[in-house]
C-alpha positions as MATLAB code, in Angstrom:
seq = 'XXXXXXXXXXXXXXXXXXXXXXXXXXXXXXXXXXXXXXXXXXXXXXXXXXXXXXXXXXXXXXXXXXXXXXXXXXXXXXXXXXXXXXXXXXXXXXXXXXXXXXXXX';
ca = [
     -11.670  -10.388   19.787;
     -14.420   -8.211   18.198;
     -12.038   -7.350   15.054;
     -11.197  -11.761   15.008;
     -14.990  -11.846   14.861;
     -15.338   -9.796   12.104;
     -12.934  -10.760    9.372;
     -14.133  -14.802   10.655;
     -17.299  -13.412    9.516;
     -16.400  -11.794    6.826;
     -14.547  -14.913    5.316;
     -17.202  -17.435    6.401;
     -20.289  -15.358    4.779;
     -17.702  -14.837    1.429;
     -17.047  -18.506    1.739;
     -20.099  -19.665    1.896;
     -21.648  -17.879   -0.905;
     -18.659  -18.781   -3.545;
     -18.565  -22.107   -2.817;
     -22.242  -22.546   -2.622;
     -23.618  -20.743   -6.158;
     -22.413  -23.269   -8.481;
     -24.066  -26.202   -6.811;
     -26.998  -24.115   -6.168;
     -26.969  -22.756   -9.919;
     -27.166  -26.505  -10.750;
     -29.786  -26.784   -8.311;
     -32.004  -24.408   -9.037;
     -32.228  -24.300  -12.806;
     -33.356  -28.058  -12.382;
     -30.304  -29.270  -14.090;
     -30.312  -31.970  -11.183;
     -33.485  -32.456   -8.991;
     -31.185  -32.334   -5.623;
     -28.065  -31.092   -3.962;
     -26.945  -34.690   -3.806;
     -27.113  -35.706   -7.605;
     -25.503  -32.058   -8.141;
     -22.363  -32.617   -6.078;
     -22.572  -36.790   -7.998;
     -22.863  -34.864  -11.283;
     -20.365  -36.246  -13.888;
     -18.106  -37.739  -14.531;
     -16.544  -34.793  -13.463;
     -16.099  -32.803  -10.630;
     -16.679  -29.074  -10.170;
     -14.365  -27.951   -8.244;
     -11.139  -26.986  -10.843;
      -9.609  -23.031  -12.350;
     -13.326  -21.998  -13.140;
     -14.446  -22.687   -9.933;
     -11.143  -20.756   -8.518;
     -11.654  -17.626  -10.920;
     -15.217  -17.954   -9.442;
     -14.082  -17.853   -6.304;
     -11.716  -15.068   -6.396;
     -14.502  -12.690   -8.593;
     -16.957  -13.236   -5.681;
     -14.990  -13.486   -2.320;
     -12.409  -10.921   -3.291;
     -14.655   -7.962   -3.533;
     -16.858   -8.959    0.008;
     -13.838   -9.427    1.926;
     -11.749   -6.995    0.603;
     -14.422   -3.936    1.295;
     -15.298   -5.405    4.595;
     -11.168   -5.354    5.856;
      -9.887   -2.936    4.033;
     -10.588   -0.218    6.471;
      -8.698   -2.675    9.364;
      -5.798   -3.327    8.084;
      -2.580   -1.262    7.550;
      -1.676   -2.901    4.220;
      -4.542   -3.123    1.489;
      -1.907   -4.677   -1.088;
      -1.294   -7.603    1.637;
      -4.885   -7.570    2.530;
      -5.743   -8.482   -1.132;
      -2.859  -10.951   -1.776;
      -3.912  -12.901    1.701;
      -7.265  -13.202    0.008;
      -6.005  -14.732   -3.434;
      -3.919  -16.546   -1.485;
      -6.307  -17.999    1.137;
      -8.880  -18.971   -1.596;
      -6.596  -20.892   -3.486;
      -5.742  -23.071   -0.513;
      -9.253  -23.655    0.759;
     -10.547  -24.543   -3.274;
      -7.923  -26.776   -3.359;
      -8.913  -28.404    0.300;
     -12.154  -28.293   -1.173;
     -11.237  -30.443   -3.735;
      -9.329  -32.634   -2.417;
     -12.643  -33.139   -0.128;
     -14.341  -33.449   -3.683;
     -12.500  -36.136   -4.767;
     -12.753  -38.367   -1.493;
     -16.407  -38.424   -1.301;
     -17.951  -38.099   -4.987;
     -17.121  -40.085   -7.976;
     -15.532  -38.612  -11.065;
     -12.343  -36.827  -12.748;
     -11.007  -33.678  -13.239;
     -11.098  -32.214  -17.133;
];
């Protein structure tokens, strides 16, 4: 259970903070006055490749040096990590898309 805890941890905190800078970037540099008219921004909607590649730049290196002293397998370590951040961007989006207006570009 304490190495579960860990990597959960791991992958929430790198979660969190990828999916959380560009709306807070927005935020922030007063582009919109509040989260809410930063996630209604548009037409379009945020999540899409940038916001993968932004994903991968910033979750990759936190989890990866967190785990990679756990596992047996850095090369599968690293691929579940690509892999696992494309799936939960695109759940993300899909989440996106249900409860903000707007298209993809």
């Amino acid at each position: 259970t304490g190495q579960f805890m860990k990597t959960a941890v791991a992958v929430i905190l790198a979660n969190a903070a990828s999916f959380l800078l560009p709306y807070s970037v927005l935020v922030f540099n007063q582009v919109y006055p509040n989260f809410e008219d930063a996630l209604n921004a548009g037409p379009n909607y945020i999540v899409g490749f940038g916001f993968v590649m932004l994903t991968l730049l910033i979750e990759i290196p936190i989890v990866y040096n967190l785990l990679k002293k756990h596992v047996d397998s850095k090369k599968k370590l690293l691929w579940s990590i690509i892999g696992s951040n494309i799936v939960t961007t695109a759940m993300v989006a899909v989440i996106e898309r249900i409860v903000t207006d707007g298209y993809w570009v």
